[in-house]
Coordinates of C-alpha atoms and ligand atoms in Angstrom, one line a residue:
M62 CA -38.3 -26.6 -39.2
N63 CA -38.0 -25.0 -35.9
T64 CA -34.5 -25.6 -34.5
K65 CA -35.4 -24.3 -31.0
N66 CA -38.3 -26.8 -30.7
I67 CA -36.3 -29.7 -32.0
M68 CA -33.5 -28.9 -29.6
A69 CA -35.9 -28.5 -26.7
S70 CA -37.4 -31.9 -27.3
L71 CA -34.0 -33.5 -27.7
Q72 CA -32.8 -31.9 -24.5
A73 CA -35.8 -33.1 -22.6
K74 CA -35.3 -36.6 -24.0
Y75 CA -31.5 -36.9 -23.6
P76 CA -30.6 -34.6 -20.6
G77 CA -26.9 -34.4 -20.0
E78 CA -25.9 -35.8 -23.5
N79 CA -24.0 -32.5 -24.0
E80 CA -21.6 -33.5 -26.9
Y81 CA -24.5 -35.0 -28.9
L82 CA -26.7 -32.0 -28.3
Q83 CA -23.9 -29.7 -29.3
A84 CA -23.2 -31.5 -32.6
V85 CA -26.9 -31.6 -33.5
Q86 CA -27.4 -27.9 -32.7
E87 CA -24.5 -26.8 -34.9
V88 CA -25.8 -28.8 -37.9
L89 CA -29.4 -27.6 -37.4
E90 CA -28.4 -24.0 -37.2
S91 CA -26.4 -24.3 -40.5
I92 CA -29.1 -26.0 -42.5
E93 CA -32.3 -24.3 -41.2
E94 CA -32.5 -21.8 -44.1
V95 CA -31.9 -24.4 -46.8
Y96 CA -34.2 -26.9 -45.2
N97 CA -37.1 -24.4 -45.1
Q98 CA -36.8 -24.1 -48.9
H99 CA -37.7 -27.8 -49.2
P100 CA -41.2 -28.5 -48.0
E101 CA -40.8 -32.2 -49.1
F102 CA -38.1 -32.6 -46.4
E103 CA -40.4 -31.1 -43.8
R104 CA -43.3 -33.4 -44.8
A105 CA -41.1 -36.5 -44.5
K106 CA -39.8 -35.3 -41.1
I107 CA -36.2 -35.7 -42.4
V108 CA -34.5 -33.8 -39.6
E109 CA -36.5 -35.6 -36.8
R110 CA -35.4 -38.9 -38.3
M111 CA -31.8 -37.9 -39.0
V112 CA -30.9 -36.8 -35.5
E113 CA -31.8 -40.2 -34.0
P114 CA -29.4 -43.1 -34.5
D115 CA -30.8 -46.1 -36.4
R116 CA -29.8 -48.3 -33.5
I117 CA -27.3 -48.6 -30.6
F118 CA -25.8 -51.8 -29.4
T119 CA -24.5 -51.8 -25.8
F120 CA -22.6 -54.7 -24.3
R121 CA -20.5 -55.8 -21.4
V122 CA -16.8 -56.5 -22.0
T123 CA -15.1 -58.6 -19.4
W124 CA -11.4 -59.4 -19.5
V125 CA -8.5 -60.4 -17.2
D126 CA -5.6 -58.0 -16.5
D127 CA -2.0 -59.0 -16.1
R128 CA -2.4 -59.4 -12.3
G129 CA -5.1 -62.0 -13.0
E130 CA -7.9 -59.6 -11.9
V131 CA -11.2 -59.6 -13.7
Q132 CA -12.1 -56.2 -15.3
T133 CA -15.4 -55.1 -16.7
N134 CA -16.0 -52.3 -19.3
T135 CA -18.9 -51.2 -21.5
G136 CA -18.8 -51.5 -25.2
Y137 CA -21.0 -49.8 -27.8
R138 CA -21.7 -49.6 -31.5
V139 CA -23.9 -46.7 -32.7
Q140 CA -25.2 -47.4 -36.2
F141 CA -26.4 -43.9 -37.0
N142 CA -27.5 -43.6 -40.6
S143 CA -27.4 -45.9 -43.6
A144 CA -29.0 -43.7 -46.3
I145 CA -26.0 -43.6 -48.6
G146 CA -24.2 -46.8 -47.7
P147 CA -23.3 -49.4 -45.1
Y148 CA -22.5 -48.1 -41.6
K149 CA -18.9 -46.8 -41.4
G150 CA -16.9 -45.2 -38.7
G151 CA -14.2 -45.7 -36.1
L152 CA -13.9 -47.3 -32.6
R153 CA -12.8 -45.1 -29.7
F154 CA -11.2 -46.6 -26.6
H155 CA -11.0 -43.9 -24.0
R156 CA -12.0 -43.7 -20.3
A157 CA -14.5 -40.9 -21.0
V158 CA -16.5 -42.7 -23.7
T159 CA -20.2 -42.5 -23.1
P160 CA -23.3 -43.0 -25.4
S161 CA -23.4 -39.2 -25.8
M162 CA -19.9 -39.1 -27.1
L163 CA -20.5 -41.9 -29.6
K164 CA -23.8 -40.4 -30.7
F165 CA -22.1 -37.1 -31.4
L166 CA -19.3 -38.9 -33.3
G167 CA -21.8 -41.1 -35.3
F168 CA -23.9 -38.0 -36.2
E169 CA -20.8 -36.1 -37.4
Q170 CA -19.6 -39.2 -39.3
T171 CA -22.8 -39.4 -41.3
F172 CA -22.3 -35.9 -42.8
K173 CA -18.5 -36.4 -43.1
N174 CA -18.9 -39.6 -45.0
A175 CA -21.5 -38.0 -47.3
L176 CA -18.8 -35.3 -48.1
T177 CA -16.2 -37.9 -49.2
T178 CA -18.0 -38.6 -52.5
L179 CA -18.0 -42.4 -51.5
P180 CA -21.1 -44.4 -50.5
M181 CA -20.7 -44.8 -46.8
G182 CA -23.3 -44.4 -44.0
G183 CA -22.4 -43.1 -40.5
A184 CA -21.5 -45.1 -37.3
K185 CA -19.2 -45.0 -34.3
G186 CA -18.4 -47.3 -31.5
G187 CA -15.9 -48.0 -28.7
S188 CA -15.6 -48.5 -25.0
D189 CA -14.7 -46.7 -21.7
F190 CA -11.6 -48.9 -21.6
D191 CA -8.6 -46.8 -20.8
P192 CA -5.5 -47.8 -22.8
K193 CA -3.2 -45.7 -20.6
G194 CA -0.7 -47.8 -18.7
K195 CA -1.9 -51.1 -20.2
T196 CA 0.5 -53.7 -21.5
D197 CA 0.4 -55.1 -25.0
E198 CA -1.1 -58.4 -23.6
E199 CA -3.8 -56.5 -21.8
I200 CA -4.7 -54.5 -25.0
M201 CA -4.9 -57.8 -26.9
R202 CA -7.2 -59.5 -24.3
F203 CA -9.4 -56.5 -24.2
C204 CA -9.7 -56.3 -28.0
Q205 CA -10.6 -60.0 -28.1
A206 CA -13.2 -59.7 -25.5
F207 CA -14.7 -56.6 -27.2
M208 CA -14.9 -58.4 -30.5
W209 CA -16.6 -61.4 -28.8
E210 CA -19.7 -59.2 -28.6
L211 CA -19.2 -56.8 -31.6
W212 CA -18.8 -59.4 -34.3
Q213 CA -22.5 -60.1 -34.6
C214 CA -23.2 -56.4 -35.3
I215 CA -20.7 -55.9 -38.2
G216 CA -19.9 -57.2 -41.6
P217 CA -18.2 -56.0 -44.8
D218 CA -21.6 -55.0 -46.4
Q219 CA -23.2 -53.9 -43.1
D220 CA -21.0 -52.0 -40.8
I221 CA -17.3 -51.5 -41.1
P222 CA -15.4 -50.2 -38.1
A223 CA -11.9 -48.7 -38.1
G224 CA -9.7 -46.9 -35.6
D225 CA -10.2 -43.6 -33.7
V226 CA -8.7 -42.3 -30.4
G227 CA -7.0 -45.3 -28.6
V228 CA -7.5 -47.6 -31.5
G229 CA -4.6 -47.9 -34.1
G230 CA -3.1 -50.6 -36.3
R231 CA -2.2 -52.8 -33.3
E232 CA -5.8 -52.9 -32.0
I233 CA -7.3 -53.4 -35.5
G234 CA -5.0 -56.4 -35.8
Y235 CA -6.2 -58.0 -32.6
L236 CA -9.8 -57.1 -33.4
Y237 CA -9.6 -58.6 -36.9
G238 CA -7.9 -61.8 -35.6
M239 CA -10.8 -62.4 -33.2
Y240 CA -13.4 -61.5 -35.8
K241 CA -12.1 -64.3 -38.1
K242 CA -12.1 -66.8 -35.4
L243 CA -15.7 -66.1 -34.2
A244 CA -17.4 -65.4 -37.6
R245 CA -15.4 -67.9 -39.7
Q246 CA -15.5 -65.2 -42.4
Y247 CA -12.2 -64.2 -44.0
N248 CA -13.3 -61.1 -45.9
T249 CA -10.8 -58.4 -44.9
G250 CA -13.3 -55.7 -45.8
V251 CA -15.0 -56.0 -42.4
L252 CA -12.5 -53.6 -40.7
T253 CA -10.3 -50.8 -42.1
G254 CA -6.9 -49.6 -41.0
K255 CA -5.5 -53.1 -41.3
G256 CA -1.8 -54.0 -41.7
A257 CA -0.5 -53.5 -45.2
T258 CA 0.2 -57.2 -45.7
W259 CA -3.3 -58.4 -44.8
G260 CA -5.6 -56.1 -46.7
G261 CA -4.7 -52.6 -45.3
S262 CA -4.4 -49.7 -47.7
I263 CA -1.1 -48.0 -48.2
L264 CA -1.4 -44.5 -46.7
R265 CA -4.4 -45.2 -44.5
P266 CA -2.3 -44.5 -41.3
E267 CA -1.2 -41.2 -42.7
A268 CA -4.5 -40.3 -44.5
T269 CA -6.3 -38.2 -41.8
G270 CA -3.3 -35.9 -41.3
F271 CA -2.4 -35.8 -45.0
G272 CA -6.0 -35.1 -46.0
A273 CA -6.2 -32.3 -43.4
L274 CA -3.1 -30.7 -44.9
Y275 CA -4.5 -31.1 -48.5
F276 CA -7.7 -29.4 -47.4
T277 CA -5.7 -26.7 -45.7
Q278 CA -3.8 -26.1 -48.9
N279 CA -7.0 -25.8 -50.9
L280 CA -8.4 -23.4 -48.3
L281 CA -5.3 -21.2 -48.3
H282 CA -5.2 -21.2 -52.1
H283 CA -8.8 -20.1 -52.2
A284 CA -7.9 -17.2 -49.9
G285 CA -4.8 -16.3 -51.9
K286 CA -2.3 -17.6 -49.4
D287 CA 0.5 -20.3 -49.2
I288 CA 1.4 -22.7 -46.5
K289 CA 5.1 -22.5 -47.3
G290 CA 7.1 -21.0 -44.4
C291 CA 4.0 -20.8 -42.1
K292 CA 4.4 -21.7 -38.4
V293 CA 1.9 -24.4 -37.4
A294 CA 0.8 -25.4 -33.9
V295 CA -0.5 -28.9 -33.6
S296 CA -2.3 -30.4 -30.6
G297 CA -1.9 -34.0 -29.6
F298 CA 0.8 -36.5 -30.7
G299 CA -1.4 -39.4 -31.8
N300 CA -2.0 -40.9 -35.3
V301 CA -3.7 -37.8 -36.6
A302 CA -1.1 -35.3 -35.3
W303 CA 1.6 -37.6 -36.6
G304 CA 0.3 -37.6 -40.2
A305 CA -0.3 -33.8 -40.1
C306 CA 3.3 -33.2 -39.0
I307 CA 4.7 -35.4 -41.8
K308 CA 2.8 -33.5 -44.5
A309 CA 3.2 -30.0 -43.0
L310 CA 7.0 -30.6 -43.0
E311 CA 6.9 -31.9 -46.6
L312 CA 5.0 -28.8 -47.7
G313 CA 7.6 -26.5 -46.2
A314 CA 5.7 -25.4 -43.1
K315 CA 7.3 -25.3 -39.6
V316 CA 5.6 -27.3 -36.8
V317 CA 6.4 -25.3 -33.7
A318 CA 4.3 -27.1 -31.1
I319 CA 2.8 -30.5 -30.3
S320 CA 0.9 -31.2 -27.0
G321 CA -0.5 -33.8 -24.7
P322 CA -2.8 -34.1 -21.7
D323 CA 0.3 -33.1 -19.6
G324 CA 1.2 -29.9 -21.4
V325 CA 2.9 -28.6 -24.5
C326 CA 6.2 -29.1 -26.2
E327 CA 7.4 -25.9 -28.0
I328 CA 9.8 -26.7 -30.9
P329 CA 11.3 -23.3 -31.9
D330 CA 13.3 -24.6 -34.8
G331 CA 10.4 -26.7 -36.1
I332 CA 9.8 -30.4 -35.8
T333 CA 12.2 -32.8 -37.5
Q334 CA 11.6 -36.2 -39.1
E335 CA 13.4 -37.8 -36.1
M336 CA 10.9 -36.2 -33.7
I337 CA 8.0 -37.3 -35.9
D338 CA 9.2 -40.9 -35.8
Y339 CA 9.5 -40.6 -32.0
M340 CA 5.8 -39.7 -31.8
L341 CA 5.1 -43.3 -32.8
V342 CA 7.2 -44.6 -30.0
M343 CA 5.4 -42.3 -27.5
R344 CA 2.1 -43.5 -28.7
A345 CA 3.0 -47.2 -28.5
S346 CA 4.2 -46.7 -24.9
N347 CA 0.7 -45.9 -23.7
R348 CA 2.1 -43.4 -21.3
D349 CA 0.1 -40.5 -22.8
R350 CA 2.8 -37.9 -22.0
V351 CA 4.2 -35.4 -24.5
E352 CA 6.9 -34.5 -22.0
D353 CA 8.7 -37.6 -23.3
M354 CA 9.5 -35.7 -26.4
A355 CA 11.4 -33.1 -24.4
T356 CA 13.3 -35.8 -22.5
R357 CA 14.3 -37.4 -25.7
F358 CA 15.3 -34.1 -27.5
P359 CA 16.6 -31.8 -24.7
G360 CA 17.1 -28.2 -25.8
K361 CA 15.0 -28.8 -29.0
A362 CA 11.6 -29.6 -27.6
L363 CA 10.8 -27.4 -24.6
F364 CA 8.1 -28.8 -22.3
T365 CA 5.7 -26.6 -20.3
P366 CA 3.3 -28.4 -18.0
G367 CA -0.4 -27.5 -18.0
K368 CA -0.2 -25.4 -21.2
K369 CA -1.9 -26.0 -24.5
A370 CA -0.5 -25.8 -28.0
W371 CA -2.5 -22.6 -28.5
S372 CA -0.1 -20.7 -26.2
V373 CA 2.6 -21.0 -28.8
K374 CA 3.0 -18.2 -31.4
C375 CA 1.8 -19.5 -34.8
D376 CA 0.1 -18.7 -38.2
I377 CA -2.0 -21.8 -38.4
A378 CA -3.6 -23.9 -35.6
L379 CA -4.4 -27.5 -36.2
P380 CA -6.4 -29.1 -33.3
C381 CA -5.6 -32.8 -33.7
A382 CA -6.6 -34.3 -30.3
F383 CA -10.1 -34.4 -28.8
Q384 CA -13.5 -32.7 -28.9
N385 CA -13.9 -29.3 -27.4
E386 CA -10.1 -29.0 -26.9
L387 CA -10.0 -25.4 -28.1
A388 CA -12.0 -22.9 -26.0
E389 CA -12.9 -19.3 -26.6
A390 CA -10.0 -18.1 -24.4
D391 CA -7.7 -20.2 -26.6
A392 CA -9.1 -18.7 -29.7
K393 CA -8.4 -15.2 -28.3
E394 CA -4.9 -16.2 -27.3
L395 CA -4.3 -17.5 -30.8
K396 CA -5.5 -14.3 -32.3
A397 CA -3.4 -12.2 -30.0
N398 CA -0.4 -14.3 -31.0
G399 CA -0.9 -13.6 -34.7
C400 CA -2.7 -16.8 -35.8
W401 CA -4.9 -16.3 -38.8
C402 CA -6.2 -19.7 -39.7
C403 CA -7.6 -22.7 -37.8
C404 CA -8.3 -26.0 -39.5
E405 CA -10.1 -28.3 -37.1
V406 CA -8.7 -31.8 -37.6
S407 CA -10.2 -33.4 -34.4
N408 CA -13.9 -34.2 -34.4
M409 CA -15.7 -31.1 -33.0
G410 CA -12.3 -29.9 -31.6
C411 CA -13.4 -26.3 -31.2
Q412 CA -16.1 -25.1 -28.8
P413 CA -19.0 -23.2 -30.3
A414 CA -17.8 -19.9 -28.8
A415 CA -14.3 -20.4 -30.2
I416 CA -15.7 -21.0 -33.7
H417 CA -17.9 -17.9 -33.3
F418 CA -14.8 -15.9 -32.3
F419 CA -12.8 -17.1 -35.3
Q420 CA -15.6 -16.3 -37.7
H421 CA -16.1 -12.8 -36.3
N422 CA -12.5 -11.9 -36.1
G423 CA -11.3 -12.6 -39.6
I424 CA -9.7 -15.9 -38.8
L425 CA -10.1 -18.6 -41.5
F426 CA -11.9 -21.6 -40.0
A427 CA -12.9 -25.0 -41.4
P428 CA -14.7 -27.7 -39.4
G429 CA -13.5 -31.3 -38.7
K430 CA -16.1 -33.0 -40.7
A431 CA -14.5 -31.5 -43.9
V432 CA -10.9 -31.2 -42.8
N433 CA -10.5 -34.7 -41.3
A434 CA -12.6 -36.6 -43.9
G435 CA -9.5 -37.9 -45.7
G436 CA -9.2 -40.6 -43.0
V437 CA -12.5 -42.2 -43.5
A438 CA -12.3 -41.6 -47.3
T439 CA -9.1 -43.7 -47.4
S440 CA -10.9 -46.3 -45.4
G441 CA -13.5 -46.3 -48.2
L442 CA -10.6 -46.7 -50.7
E443 CA -9.4 -49.7 -48.5
M444 CA -12.9 -51.2 -48.8
T445 CA -12.8 -50.9 -52.6
Q446 CA -9.3 -52.6 -52.7
N447 CA -10.6 -55.4 -50.5
A448 CA -13.7 -55.9 -52.6
E449 CA -11.6 -56.2 -55.7
H450 CA -8.9 -58.3 -54.0
I451 CA -6.1 -56.0 -55.1
S452 CA -3.9 -53.3 -53.5
W453 CA -3.1 -50.0 -55.1
S454 CA 0.2 -48.2 -55.0
G455 CA 0.8 -45.4 -52.6
A456 CA 0.8 -43.0 -55.5
E457 CA -2.6 -44.2 -56.7
V458 CA -4.1 -43.8 -53.2
D459 CA -2.5 -40.4 -52.7
E460 CA -3.9 -39.1 -56.0
K461 CA -7.4 -40.3 -55.1
L462 CA -7.0 -38.6 -51.6
H463 CA -6.0 -35.4 -53.3
F464 CA -9.0 -35.5 -55.6
I465 CA -11.4 -36.2 -52.7
M466 CA -10.1 -33.4 -50.5
K467 CA -10.3 -31.0 -53.4
S468 CA -13.9 -32.1 -54.0
I469 CA -14.8 -31.6 -50.3
H470 CA -13.3 -28.1 -50.5
E471 CA -15.4 -27.4 -53.6
Q472 CA -18.6 -28.6 -51.9
C473 CA -17.9 -26.2 -49.0
V474 CA -17.3 -23.3 -51.4
K475 CA -20.5 -24.1 -53.3
F476 CA -22.8 -24.3 -50.3
G477 CA -20.9 -21.9 -48.0
T478 CA -20.0 -18.8 -50.0
Q479 CA -21.5 -15.7 -48.4
P480 CA -22.7 -12.5 -50.2
D481 CA -19.4 -10.8 -49.3
G482 CA -17.4 -13.5 -51.1
T483 CA -16.0 -15.2 -48.0
V484 CA -16.6 -18.8 -47.3
D485 CA -18.5 -20.1 -44.2
Y486 CA -16.9 -23.6 -44.2
V487 CA -19.1 -24.7 -41.3
K488 CA -22.3 -23.9 -43.2
G489 CA -20.9 -25.2 -46.5
A490 CA -19.9 -28.6 -45.0
N491 CA -23.1 -29.1 -43.1
I492 CA -25.4 -28.1 -46.0
A493 CA -23.5 -30.2 -48.5
G494 CA -23.5 -33.3 -46.3
F495 CA -27.1 -32.8 -45.2
M496 CA -28.5 -32.4 -48.8
K497 CA -27.0 -35.7 -49.9
V498 CA -28.2 -37.7 -46.9
A499 CA -31.7 -36.0 -46.9
Q500 CA -32.2 -36.6 -50.6
A501 CA -31.3 -40.3 -50.2
M502 CA -33.6 -40.7 -47.2
L503 CA -36.4 -39.1 -49.1
E504 CA -36.0 -41.4 -52.1
Q505 CA -35.9 -44.5 -49.9
G506 CA -39.3 -43.8 -48.3
T507 CA -40.5 -43.6 -44.7
L508 CA -38.3 -45.9 -42.7
Ligands
2IT651 O1 -13.4 -39.9 -37.2 C1 -13.1 -40.6 -38.2 O2 -13.5 -40.3 -39.3 C2 -12.4 -41.8 -38.0 N1 -12.1 -42.1 -36.8 C3 -12.1 -42.7 -39.1 C4 -13.3 -43.6 -39.4 C5 -13.0 -44.7 -40.5 O3 -13.9 -45.5 -40.7 O4 -12.0 -44.7 -41.1

């Protein structure tokens, strides 16, 4: 395999699809050496096939806002790879959604899902719909209009969407309601992240954040460290940040920052349960402002406009917001402020130069596709419960999530341990995920 040639042809074919090209480049760099030890992969052109999605559905979504005005958005579902199971991955509603963004997310999802130990292929979807400032009624009408097109592409044994940025329990409810009406199918397994009374798994809302902290614990343990007493900086205040804060607090760490597109809230005494509960209110308001935390908790949460969470002194950085949110300058600022570990929770949250800086300056770093895989893994557990028409207790789900995150960490160590004994988690995660998908593709023939 020649990474340079493959990247050059993808760049020529998909100019401007920067997130997608970035995600592919990172994986190809990691796997090149292993790939070249497997001539059967080269003969079957596994990489050339793996970097292209199986198919992309694009559709118009037209809905009516509260003023009676007709609005039009674009909806997508990228079915990336089905080598190890039906397509699985979230839906993102965000004004910046493009095919490039969803292709990068679908590509990452394929490897992430392979790491979970569960049989799930990779997919992603969403729309350029901007939930900011929308009323509950508008959100419902948009979700219904979106499902009007999407329903034909999905199914409990074909493609199972879930939430992502801008899509939480409320949106999944509206989407599922419309799916039933259109498809006249009542199998709850068609979507995950559902409400607990109608097929949702206990702990699915918390799972991405909880899993990220379990992974962090495993990583710290492997490095001979402990999370207790550590200062943690978290970016974002959405579903993922919320789950991460709950578990960090429970494990005895101190969350000293959360952030939003408007700036950062420093919390010198550490986040409290009351503040964590308020994150849910902030999210449901669709205001997209972290400053609301400072207004609600004056003197405890200190807001600085225009600053990121990485400007706050911490031991551990947990990016929980959006791709490329942590730049090289942020990595340098973190280091200067004493940070020694960064577990990426958002998908591709760190820019390549930031990862490079971490890895060359003795800062422990693990990539999103390993750290945040607890979310989709618990979606997989939700699918199992739906297929069996039962629901497990929280303790049962939590035990399985612990096991899965431990297993993902072990796979990273197996494929990422370097001659000097340190672990390259980027390499480890990419190689482990790639080997599983590549082997399955090979065994299923040229498709
Ligand atoms: O990025 C992700 O893994 C998710 N948004 C969750 C996907 C899922 O199917 O639960």
